[in-house]
Coordinates of C-alpha atoms and ligand atoms in Angstrom, one line a residue:
X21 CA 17.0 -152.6 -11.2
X22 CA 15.6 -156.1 -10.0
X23 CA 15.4 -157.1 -6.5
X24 CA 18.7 -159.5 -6.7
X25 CA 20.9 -156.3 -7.5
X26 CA 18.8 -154.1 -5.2
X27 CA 20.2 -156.2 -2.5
X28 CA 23.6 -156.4 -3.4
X29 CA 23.9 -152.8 -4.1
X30 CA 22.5 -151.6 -0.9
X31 CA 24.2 -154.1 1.0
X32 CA 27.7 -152.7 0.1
X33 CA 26.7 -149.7 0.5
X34 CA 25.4 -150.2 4.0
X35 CA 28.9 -151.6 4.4
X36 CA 30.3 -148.1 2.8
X37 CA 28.4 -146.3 5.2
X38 CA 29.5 -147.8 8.0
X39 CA 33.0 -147.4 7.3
X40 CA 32.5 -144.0 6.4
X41 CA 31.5 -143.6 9.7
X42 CA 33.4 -145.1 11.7
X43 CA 36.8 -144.1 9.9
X44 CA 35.4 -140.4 9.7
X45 CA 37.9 -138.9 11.9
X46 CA 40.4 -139.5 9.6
X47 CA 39.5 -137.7 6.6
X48 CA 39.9 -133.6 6.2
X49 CA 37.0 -132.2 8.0
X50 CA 36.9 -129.2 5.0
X51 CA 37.3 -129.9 2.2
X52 CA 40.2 -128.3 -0.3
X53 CA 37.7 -128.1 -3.1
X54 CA 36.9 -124.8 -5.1
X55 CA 33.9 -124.0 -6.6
X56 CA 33.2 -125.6 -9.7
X57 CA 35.1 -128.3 -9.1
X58 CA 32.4 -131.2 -9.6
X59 CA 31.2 -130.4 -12.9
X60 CA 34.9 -131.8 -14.7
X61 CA 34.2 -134.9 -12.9
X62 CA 31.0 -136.1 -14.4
X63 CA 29.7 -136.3 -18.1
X64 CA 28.0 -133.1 -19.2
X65 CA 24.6 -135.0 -19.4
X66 CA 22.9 -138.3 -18.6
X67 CA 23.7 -141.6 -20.1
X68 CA 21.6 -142.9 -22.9
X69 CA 23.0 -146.8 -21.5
X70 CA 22.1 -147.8 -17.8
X71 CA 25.4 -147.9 -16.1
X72 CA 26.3 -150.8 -13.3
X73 CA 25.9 -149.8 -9.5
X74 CA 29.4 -150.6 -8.8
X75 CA 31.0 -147.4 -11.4
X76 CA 28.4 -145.2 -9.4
X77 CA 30.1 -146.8 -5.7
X78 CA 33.4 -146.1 -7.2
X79 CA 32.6 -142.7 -8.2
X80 CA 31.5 -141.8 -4.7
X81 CA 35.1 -141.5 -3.4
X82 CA 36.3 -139.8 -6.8
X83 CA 33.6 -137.3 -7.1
X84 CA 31.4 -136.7 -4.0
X85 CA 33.9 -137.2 -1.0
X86 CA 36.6 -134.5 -1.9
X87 CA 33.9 -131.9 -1.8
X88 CA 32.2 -133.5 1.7
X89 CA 31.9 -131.3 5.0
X90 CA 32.4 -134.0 7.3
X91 CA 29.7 -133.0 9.7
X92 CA 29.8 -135.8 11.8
X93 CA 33.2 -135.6 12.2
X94 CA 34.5 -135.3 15.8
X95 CA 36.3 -132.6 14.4
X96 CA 33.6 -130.6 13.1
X97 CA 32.6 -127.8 15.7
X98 CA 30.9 -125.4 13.6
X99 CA 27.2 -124.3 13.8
X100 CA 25.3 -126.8 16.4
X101 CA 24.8 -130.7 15.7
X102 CA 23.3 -132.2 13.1
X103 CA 22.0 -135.7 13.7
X104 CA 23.5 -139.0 12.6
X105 CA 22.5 -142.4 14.0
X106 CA 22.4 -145.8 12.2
X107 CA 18.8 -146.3 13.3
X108 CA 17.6 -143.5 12.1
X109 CA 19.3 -144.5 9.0
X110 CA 18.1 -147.9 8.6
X111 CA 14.2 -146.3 9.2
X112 CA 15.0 -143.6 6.7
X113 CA 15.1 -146.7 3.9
X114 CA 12.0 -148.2 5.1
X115 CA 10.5 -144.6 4.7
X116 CA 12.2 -144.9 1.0
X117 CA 10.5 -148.0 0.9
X118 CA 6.6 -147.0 1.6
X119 CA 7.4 -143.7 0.2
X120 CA 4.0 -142.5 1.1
X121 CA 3.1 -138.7 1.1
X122 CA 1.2 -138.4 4.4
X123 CA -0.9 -135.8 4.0
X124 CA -4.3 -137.1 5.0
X125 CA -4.7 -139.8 7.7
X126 CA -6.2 -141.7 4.6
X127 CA -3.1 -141.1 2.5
X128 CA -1.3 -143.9 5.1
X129 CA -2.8 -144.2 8.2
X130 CA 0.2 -145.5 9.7
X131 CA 2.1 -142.2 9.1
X132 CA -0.3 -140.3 10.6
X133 CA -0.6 -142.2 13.5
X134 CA 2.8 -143.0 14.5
X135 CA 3.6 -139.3 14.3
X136 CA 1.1 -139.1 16.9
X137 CA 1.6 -141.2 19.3
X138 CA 5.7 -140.5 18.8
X139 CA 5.0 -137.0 19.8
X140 CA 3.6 -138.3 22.9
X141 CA 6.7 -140.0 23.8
X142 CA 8.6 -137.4 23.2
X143 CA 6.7 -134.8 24.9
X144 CA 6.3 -136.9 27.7
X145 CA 10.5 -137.9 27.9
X146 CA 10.6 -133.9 28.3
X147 CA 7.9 -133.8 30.6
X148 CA 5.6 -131.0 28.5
X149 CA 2.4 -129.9 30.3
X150 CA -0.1 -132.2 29.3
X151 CA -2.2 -130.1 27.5
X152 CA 0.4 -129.9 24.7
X153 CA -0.1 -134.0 24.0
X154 CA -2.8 -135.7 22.3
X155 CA -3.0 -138.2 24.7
X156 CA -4.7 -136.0 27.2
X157 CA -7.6 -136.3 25.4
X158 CA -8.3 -132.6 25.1
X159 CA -7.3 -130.1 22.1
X160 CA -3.4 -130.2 22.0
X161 CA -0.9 -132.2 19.9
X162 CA 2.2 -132.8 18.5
X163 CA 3.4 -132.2 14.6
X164 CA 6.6 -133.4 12.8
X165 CA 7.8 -130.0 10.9
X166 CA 11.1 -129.9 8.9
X167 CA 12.9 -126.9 10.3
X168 CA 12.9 -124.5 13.7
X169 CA 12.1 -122.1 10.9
X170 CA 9.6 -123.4 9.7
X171 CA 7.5 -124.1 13.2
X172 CA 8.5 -120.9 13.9
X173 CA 6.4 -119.2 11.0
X174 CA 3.9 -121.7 11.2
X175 CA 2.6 -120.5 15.0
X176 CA 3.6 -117.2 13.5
X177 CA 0.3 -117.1 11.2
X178 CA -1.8 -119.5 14.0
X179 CA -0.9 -116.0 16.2
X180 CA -1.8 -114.1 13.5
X181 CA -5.1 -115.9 12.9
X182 CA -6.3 -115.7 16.4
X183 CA -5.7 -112.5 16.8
X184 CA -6.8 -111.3 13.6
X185 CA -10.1 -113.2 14.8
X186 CA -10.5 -111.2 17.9
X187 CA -9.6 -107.6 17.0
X188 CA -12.3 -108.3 14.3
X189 CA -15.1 -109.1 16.6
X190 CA -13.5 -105.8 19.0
X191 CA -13.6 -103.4 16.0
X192 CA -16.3 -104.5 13.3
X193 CA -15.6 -101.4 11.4
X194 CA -11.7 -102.2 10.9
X195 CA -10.9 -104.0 7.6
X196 CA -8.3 -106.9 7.5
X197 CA -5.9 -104.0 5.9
X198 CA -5.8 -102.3 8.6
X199 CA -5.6 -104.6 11.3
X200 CA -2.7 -106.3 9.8
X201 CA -0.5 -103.2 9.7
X202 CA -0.8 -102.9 13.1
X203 CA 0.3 -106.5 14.2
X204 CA 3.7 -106.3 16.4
X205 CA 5.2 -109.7 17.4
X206 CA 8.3 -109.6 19.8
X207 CA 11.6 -111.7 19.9
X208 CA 15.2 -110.6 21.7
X209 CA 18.2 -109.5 19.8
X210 CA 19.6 -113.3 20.1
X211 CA 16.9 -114.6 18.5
X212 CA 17.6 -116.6 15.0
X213 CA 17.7 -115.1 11.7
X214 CA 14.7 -117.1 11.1
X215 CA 12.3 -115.4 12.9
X216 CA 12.9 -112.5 11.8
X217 CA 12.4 -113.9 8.7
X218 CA 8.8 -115.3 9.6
X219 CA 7.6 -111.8 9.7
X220 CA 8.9 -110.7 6.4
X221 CA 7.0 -113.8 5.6
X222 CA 3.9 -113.6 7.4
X223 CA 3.8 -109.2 6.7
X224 CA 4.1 -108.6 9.7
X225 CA 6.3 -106.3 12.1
X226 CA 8.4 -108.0 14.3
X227 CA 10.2 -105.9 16.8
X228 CA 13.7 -107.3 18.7
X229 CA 14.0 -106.6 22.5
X230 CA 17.5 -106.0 24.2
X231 CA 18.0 -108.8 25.8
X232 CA 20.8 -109.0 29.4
X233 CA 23.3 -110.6 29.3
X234 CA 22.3 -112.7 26.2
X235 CA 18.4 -113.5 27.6
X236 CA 15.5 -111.7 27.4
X237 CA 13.9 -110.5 30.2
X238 CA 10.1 -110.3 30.7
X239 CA 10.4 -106.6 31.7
X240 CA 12.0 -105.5 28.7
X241 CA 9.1 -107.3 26.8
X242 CA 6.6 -105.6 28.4
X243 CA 8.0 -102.8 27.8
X244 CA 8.0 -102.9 24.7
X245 CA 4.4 -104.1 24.5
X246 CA 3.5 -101.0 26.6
X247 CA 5.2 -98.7 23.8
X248 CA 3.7 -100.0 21.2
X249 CA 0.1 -100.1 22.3
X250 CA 0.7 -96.9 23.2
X251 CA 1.4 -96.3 19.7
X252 CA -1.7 -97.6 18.5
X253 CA -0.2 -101.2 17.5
X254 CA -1.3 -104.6 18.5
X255 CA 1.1 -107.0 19.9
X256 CA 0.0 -110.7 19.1
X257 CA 2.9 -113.0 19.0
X258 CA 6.3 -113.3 21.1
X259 CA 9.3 -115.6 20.5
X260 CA 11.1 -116.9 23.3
X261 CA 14.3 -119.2 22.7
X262 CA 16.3 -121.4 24.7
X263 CA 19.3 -122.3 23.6
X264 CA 20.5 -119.0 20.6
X265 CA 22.5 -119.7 18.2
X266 CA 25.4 -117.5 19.3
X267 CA 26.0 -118.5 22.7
X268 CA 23.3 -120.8 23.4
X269 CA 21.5 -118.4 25.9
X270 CA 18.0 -119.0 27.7
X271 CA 15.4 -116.2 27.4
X272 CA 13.5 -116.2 31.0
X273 CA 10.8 -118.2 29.5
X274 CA 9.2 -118.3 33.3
X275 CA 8.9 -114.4 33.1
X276 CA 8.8 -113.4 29.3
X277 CA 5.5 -116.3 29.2
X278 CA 3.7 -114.7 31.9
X279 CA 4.0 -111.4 29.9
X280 CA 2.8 -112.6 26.7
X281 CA -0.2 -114.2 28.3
X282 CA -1.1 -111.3 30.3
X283 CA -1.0 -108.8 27.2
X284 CA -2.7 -112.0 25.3
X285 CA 0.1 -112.3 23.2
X286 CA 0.9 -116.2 21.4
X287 CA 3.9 -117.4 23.1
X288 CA 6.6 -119.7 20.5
X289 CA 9.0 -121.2 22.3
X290 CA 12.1 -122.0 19.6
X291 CA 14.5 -124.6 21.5
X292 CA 16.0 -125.3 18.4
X293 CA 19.0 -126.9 19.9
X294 CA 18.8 -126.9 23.5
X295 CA 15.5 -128.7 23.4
X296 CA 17.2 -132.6 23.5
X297 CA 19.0 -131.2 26.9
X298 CA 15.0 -131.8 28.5
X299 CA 14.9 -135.3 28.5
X300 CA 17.8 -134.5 31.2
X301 CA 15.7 -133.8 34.7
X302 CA 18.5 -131.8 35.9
X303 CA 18.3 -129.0 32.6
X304 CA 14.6 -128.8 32.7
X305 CA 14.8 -125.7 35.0
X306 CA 15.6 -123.9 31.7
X307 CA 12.4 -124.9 30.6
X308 CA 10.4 -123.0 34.0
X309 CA 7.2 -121.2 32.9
X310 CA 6.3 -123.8 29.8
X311 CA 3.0 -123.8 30.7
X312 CA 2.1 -120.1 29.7
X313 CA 3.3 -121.4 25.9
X314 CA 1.0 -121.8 23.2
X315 CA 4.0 -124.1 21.0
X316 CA 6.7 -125.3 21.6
X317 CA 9.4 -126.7 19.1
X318 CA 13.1 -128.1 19.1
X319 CA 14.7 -130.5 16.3
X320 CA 15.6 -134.1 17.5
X321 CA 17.5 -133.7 14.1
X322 CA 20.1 -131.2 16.0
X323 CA 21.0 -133.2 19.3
X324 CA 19.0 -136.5 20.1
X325 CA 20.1 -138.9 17.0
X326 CA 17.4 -138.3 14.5
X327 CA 18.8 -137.2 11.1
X328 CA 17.8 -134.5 9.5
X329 CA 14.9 -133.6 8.7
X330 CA 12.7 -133.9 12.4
X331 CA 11.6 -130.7 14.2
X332 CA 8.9 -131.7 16.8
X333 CA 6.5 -129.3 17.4
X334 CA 3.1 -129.2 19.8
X335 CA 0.5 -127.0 19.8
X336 CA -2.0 -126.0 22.8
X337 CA -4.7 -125.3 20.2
X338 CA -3.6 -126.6 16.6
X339 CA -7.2 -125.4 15.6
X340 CA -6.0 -121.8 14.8
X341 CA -3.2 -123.4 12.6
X342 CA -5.6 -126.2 10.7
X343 CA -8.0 -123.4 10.2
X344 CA -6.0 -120.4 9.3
X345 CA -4.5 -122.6 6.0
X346 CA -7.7 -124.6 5.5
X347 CA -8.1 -125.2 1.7
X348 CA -10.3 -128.6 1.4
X349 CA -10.2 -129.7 -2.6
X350 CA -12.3 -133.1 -3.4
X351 CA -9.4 -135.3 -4.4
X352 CA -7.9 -134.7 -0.6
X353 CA -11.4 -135.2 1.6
X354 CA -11.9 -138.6 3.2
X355 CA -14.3 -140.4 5.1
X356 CA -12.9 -140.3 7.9
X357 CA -11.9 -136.4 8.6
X358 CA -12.0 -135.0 11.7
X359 CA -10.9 -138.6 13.4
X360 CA -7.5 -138.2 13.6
X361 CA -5.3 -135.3 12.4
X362 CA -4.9 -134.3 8.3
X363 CA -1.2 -132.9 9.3
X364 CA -1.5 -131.5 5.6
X365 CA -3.4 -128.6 7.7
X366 CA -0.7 -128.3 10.3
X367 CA 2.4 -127.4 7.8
X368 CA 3.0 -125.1 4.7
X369 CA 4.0 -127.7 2.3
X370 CA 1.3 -130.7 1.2
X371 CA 4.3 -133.1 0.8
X372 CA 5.2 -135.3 4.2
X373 CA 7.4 -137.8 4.5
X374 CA 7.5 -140.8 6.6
X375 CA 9.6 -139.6 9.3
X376 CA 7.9 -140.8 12.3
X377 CA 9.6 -143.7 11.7
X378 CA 12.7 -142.6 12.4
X379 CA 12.1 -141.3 16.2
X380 CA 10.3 -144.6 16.7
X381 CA 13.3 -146.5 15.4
X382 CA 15.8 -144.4 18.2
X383 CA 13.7 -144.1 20.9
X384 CA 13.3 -148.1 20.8
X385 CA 17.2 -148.8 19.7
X386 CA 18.6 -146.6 22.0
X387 CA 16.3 -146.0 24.6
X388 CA 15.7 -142.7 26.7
X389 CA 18.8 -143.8 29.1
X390 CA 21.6 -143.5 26.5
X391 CA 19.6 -140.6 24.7
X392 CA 20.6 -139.1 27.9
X393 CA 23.7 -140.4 28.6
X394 CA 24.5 -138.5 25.1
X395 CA 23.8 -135.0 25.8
X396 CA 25.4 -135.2 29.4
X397 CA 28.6 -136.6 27.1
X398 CA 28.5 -134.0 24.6
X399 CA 27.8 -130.7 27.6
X400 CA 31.0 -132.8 29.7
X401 CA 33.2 -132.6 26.5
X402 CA 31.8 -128.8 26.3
X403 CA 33.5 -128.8 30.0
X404 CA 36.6 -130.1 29.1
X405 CA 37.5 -127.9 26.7
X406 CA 36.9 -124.9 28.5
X407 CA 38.7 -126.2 31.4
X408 CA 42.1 -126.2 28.7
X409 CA 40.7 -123.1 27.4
X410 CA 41.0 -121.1 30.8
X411 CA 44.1 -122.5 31.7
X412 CA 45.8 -120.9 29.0
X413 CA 46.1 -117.6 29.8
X414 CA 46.0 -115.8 26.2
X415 CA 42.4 -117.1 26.2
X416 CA 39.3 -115.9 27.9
X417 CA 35.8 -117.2 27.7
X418 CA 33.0 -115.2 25.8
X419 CA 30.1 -116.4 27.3
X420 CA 29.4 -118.8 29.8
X421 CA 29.5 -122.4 28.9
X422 CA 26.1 -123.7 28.1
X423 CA 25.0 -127.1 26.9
X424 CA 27.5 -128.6 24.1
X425 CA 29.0 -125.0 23.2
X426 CA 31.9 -122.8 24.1
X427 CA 32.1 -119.6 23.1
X428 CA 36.0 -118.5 23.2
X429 CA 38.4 -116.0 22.0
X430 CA 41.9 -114.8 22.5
X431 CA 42.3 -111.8 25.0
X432 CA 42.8 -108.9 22.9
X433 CA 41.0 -107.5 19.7
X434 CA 38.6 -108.9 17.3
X435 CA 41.3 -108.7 14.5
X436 CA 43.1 -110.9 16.3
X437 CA 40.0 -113.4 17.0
X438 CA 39.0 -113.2 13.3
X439 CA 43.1 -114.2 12.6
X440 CA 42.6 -117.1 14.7
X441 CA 39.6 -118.3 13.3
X442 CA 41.0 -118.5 9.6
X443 CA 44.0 -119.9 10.6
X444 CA 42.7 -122.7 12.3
X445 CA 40.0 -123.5 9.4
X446 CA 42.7 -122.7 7.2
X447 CA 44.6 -125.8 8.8
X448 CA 41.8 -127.7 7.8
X449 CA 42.3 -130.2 10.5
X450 CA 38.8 -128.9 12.5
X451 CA 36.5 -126.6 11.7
X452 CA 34.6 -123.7 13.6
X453 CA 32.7 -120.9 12.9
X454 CA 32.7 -117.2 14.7
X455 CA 29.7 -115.1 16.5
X456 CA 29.3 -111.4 17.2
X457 CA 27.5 -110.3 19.9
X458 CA 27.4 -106.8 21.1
X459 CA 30.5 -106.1 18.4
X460 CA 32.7 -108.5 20.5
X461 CA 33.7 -111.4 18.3
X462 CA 34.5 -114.8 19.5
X463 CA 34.4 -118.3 17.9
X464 CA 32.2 -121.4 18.8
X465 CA 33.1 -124.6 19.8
X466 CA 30.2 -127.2 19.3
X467 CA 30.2 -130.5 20.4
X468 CA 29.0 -132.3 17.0
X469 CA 29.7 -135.7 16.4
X470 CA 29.0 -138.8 18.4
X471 CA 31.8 -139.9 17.5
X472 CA 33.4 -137.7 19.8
X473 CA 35.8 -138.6 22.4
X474 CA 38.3 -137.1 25.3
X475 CA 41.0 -137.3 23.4
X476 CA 39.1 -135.4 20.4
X477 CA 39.2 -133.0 22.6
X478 CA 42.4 -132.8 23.2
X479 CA 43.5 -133.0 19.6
X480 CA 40.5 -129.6 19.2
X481 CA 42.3 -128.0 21.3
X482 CA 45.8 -128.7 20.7
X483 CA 44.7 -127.5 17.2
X484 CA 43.6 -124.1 18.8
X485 CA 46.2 -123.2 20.4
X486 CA 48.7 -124.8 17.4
X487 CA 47.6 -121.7 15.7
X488 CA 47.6 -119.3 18.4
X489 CA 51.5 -119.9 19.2
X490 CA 51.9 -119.9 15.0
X491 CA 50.9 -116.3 15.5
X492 CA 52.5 -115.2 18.1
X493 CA 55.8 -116.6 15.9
X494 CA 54.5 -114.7 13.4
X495 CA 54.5 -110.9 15.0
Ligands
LIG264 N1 18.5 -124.6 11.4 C1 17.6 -124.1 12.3 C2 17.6 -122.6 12.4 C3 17.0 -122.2 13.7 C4 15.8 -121.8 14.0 N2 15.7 -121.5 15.3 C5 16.9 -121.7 15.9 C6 17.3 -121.5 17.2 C7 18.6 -121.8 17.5 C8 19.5 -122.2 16.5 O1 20.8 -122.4 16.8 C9 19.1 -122.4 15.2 C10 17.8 -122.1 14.9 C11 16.2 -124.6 11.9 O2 15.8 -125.7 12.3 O3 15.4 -123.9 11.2

């Protein structure tokens, strides 16, 4: 493809994908599509001829769209947000562009250093001790990851590092076996799948503490620290979240961080979701006790207009991540090492995209005011339909309201609940997706899309109770 039909191809598609997006509401939120239905649709292997641009446009409504989950739909409600904003679009193609692989300052310097100084913006608009920003000139720094999960395994093995390090220098006579059988790391029963996942990963154990009332408390963590040493373990590493995936609960960072440091523990802070609410002054008291972290993540790719992929993490001390996965071939050394941050050192894969690019392109094109203004939307809409939710009085509330989420169900058992819940994705007209927690089951309402008006709302929760009063009919 030549430059002439480069343009007019991704000029109509530019003017696809804006009315995608701005008709999305109107299309079927699931799709009706079973499995196996692409392959039928398209030859059974590539063309010897090069085809035209426009049969691969047309093809996109006959073959992609009926088996679309219109996430940015502002009928979509399950899971949390993913991001979807036209500047982080339009940067996404000039990272297409350059298509560099960033993992050496030297392999795009540019890369490197935007990243840098983007996570300084960022961890500044949430107003992160400065110890976790590079500008403050001391050890600390920011890192583009791809996933919660994955910053979440990455402290894991800095944590493991350290303290690998200092039992080491305690107990000379231990080998590396044995030390490592004894590591404990800590997160509450609310926590993600994820991090649980991180220790099967990192071969480690990785106890869960009962939180209250969906949070962890920083006695229960002590406590079981205190059991475990007593055991003859070695606590290292503690996840605190705010913002869980079932009800979007805050751990007691401001007494669970204390702990940790106190039992010299690594605090990870996964804010996963809930993270974007910070730029907000008025949510940051969720964020007390920050300092006592030693990371700190959350995904601008969830709730502040970054698409996917963009979870920003800082570190206090990256030293005991670089170092811990240090591997230094000839074809990746530079001149210049040690100037400015290799993030190759700072991640699992070696592979980086561009995609400081695209939080430069929204924080500039949208500014910190309306980044605000969009999270106080989305936790007002959150409002709203909780309000309708209570007023009926077949419904009751499962948790309380937090952020962008509501976590619902119909008085009665979870049979009934689980009833609902197909029905109304059965409908097809929104689309939700259920939580257990403590063997009560309830379904989620997310605020998703930016799309999203009052009056989506309204139509969400019309929709709910369409299907409650189809079963009462029914019994
Ligand atoms: N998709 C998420 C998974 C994840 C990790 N930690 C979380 C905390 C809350 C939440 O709702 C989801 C997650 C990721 O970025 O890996």
């Amino acid at each position: 493809m030549e430059a002439p039909e480069f343009k007019d191809f991704a000029k109509t598609m530019v003017d696809f994908i804006a009315e995608y997006l701005e008709n999305i509401r109107e299309r079927r939120v699931l799709p009706e599509v079973k499995p196996g239905y692409l392959k039928p649709l398209i030859p059974d292997a590539a063309p010897e001829k090069p085809e035209k641009w426009q049969d691969v446009m047309q093809d996109i409504e006959r073959v992609i769209m009926p088996g679309v989950t219109h996430w940015h739909s502002p009928k979509f409600h399950a899971y949390f947000p993913t991001a979807n904003s036209y500047p982080a679009i339009v940067a996404d193609m000039l990272s297409g562009a350059i298509a560099c692989i960033g993992f050496t300052w030297i392999a795009s310097p540019a890369c490197t250093e935007l990243e840098v100084v983007m996570m300084d913006w960022l961890g500044k608009m949430l107003e992160l001790p400065a110890e976790f920003l590079a500008c403050s000139g001391g050890k600390g720094g920011g890192v583009i990851q791809g996933t919660a999960s994955e910053s979440t395994l990455v402290a894991l093995l800095g944590a493991k590092a350290k303290k690998l390090k200092e039992v080491k220098e305690l107990h000379p006579e231990w080998d590396e076996h044995t030390i490592l059988g004894k590591l404990v790391g800590y997160c509450s029963d609310q926590a993600h799948s994820s991090v649980e996942r991180a220790g099967l990963l990192g071969g480690v154990k990785l106890r869960s503490v009962q939180s209250e009332n969906h949070r962890m408390r920083g006695a229960a963590l002590e406590k079981a620290i205190e059991q475990d040493v007593a055991e003859g373990l070695i606590p290292f590493y503690a996840v605190v979240t705010l913002g869980t995936t079932n009800s979007c609960a805050f751990d007691y960072l401001d007494e669970c961080g204390p702990v940790g440091n106190k039992h010299n523990l690594w605090i990870h802070v996964d804010a996963a979701y809930a993270g974007s609410a910070f730029i907000c002054p008025e949510y940051r008291h969720l964020m007390k006790g920050i300092e006592s972290a030693d990371s700190f993540n959350f995904n601008p790719h969830k709730w502040m207009l970054v698409n996917f992929d963009c979870s920003a993490m800082w570190l206090k001390d990256p030293s005991w991540v670089v170092n811990a996965f240090n591997v230094d071939p000839l074809y990746l050394k530079h001149d210049m090492q040690g100037s400015a941050p290799d993030y190759r050192h700072w991640q699992i894969p070696l592979g980086r995209r561009f995609r400081a690019l695209k939080l430069w392109f929204v924080l500039r094109l949208y500014g910190v005011e309306n980044l605000q203004a969009h999270i106080r939307r989305h936790c007002n809409f959150a409002k709203q339909f909780g309000d309708l939710c209570v007023a009926d009085s077949r419904f009751e509330l499962a948790a309380e309201i937090n952020m962008g989420l509501v976590c619902f169900r119909l008085k009665g058992s979870n049979e009934r609940n689980e009833a609902l819940l197909k029905r109304i994705n059965g409908r097809g007209h929104i689309h939700l997706v259920p939580a257990k927690i403590k063997d009560v089951y309830f379904l989620r309402m997310a605020i998703c899309s930016r799309f999203t008006q009052s009056e989506d709302m309204e139509y969400s929760w019309k929709e709910v109770s369409a299907a409650a009063d189809e079963m009462e009919q029914e019994q």
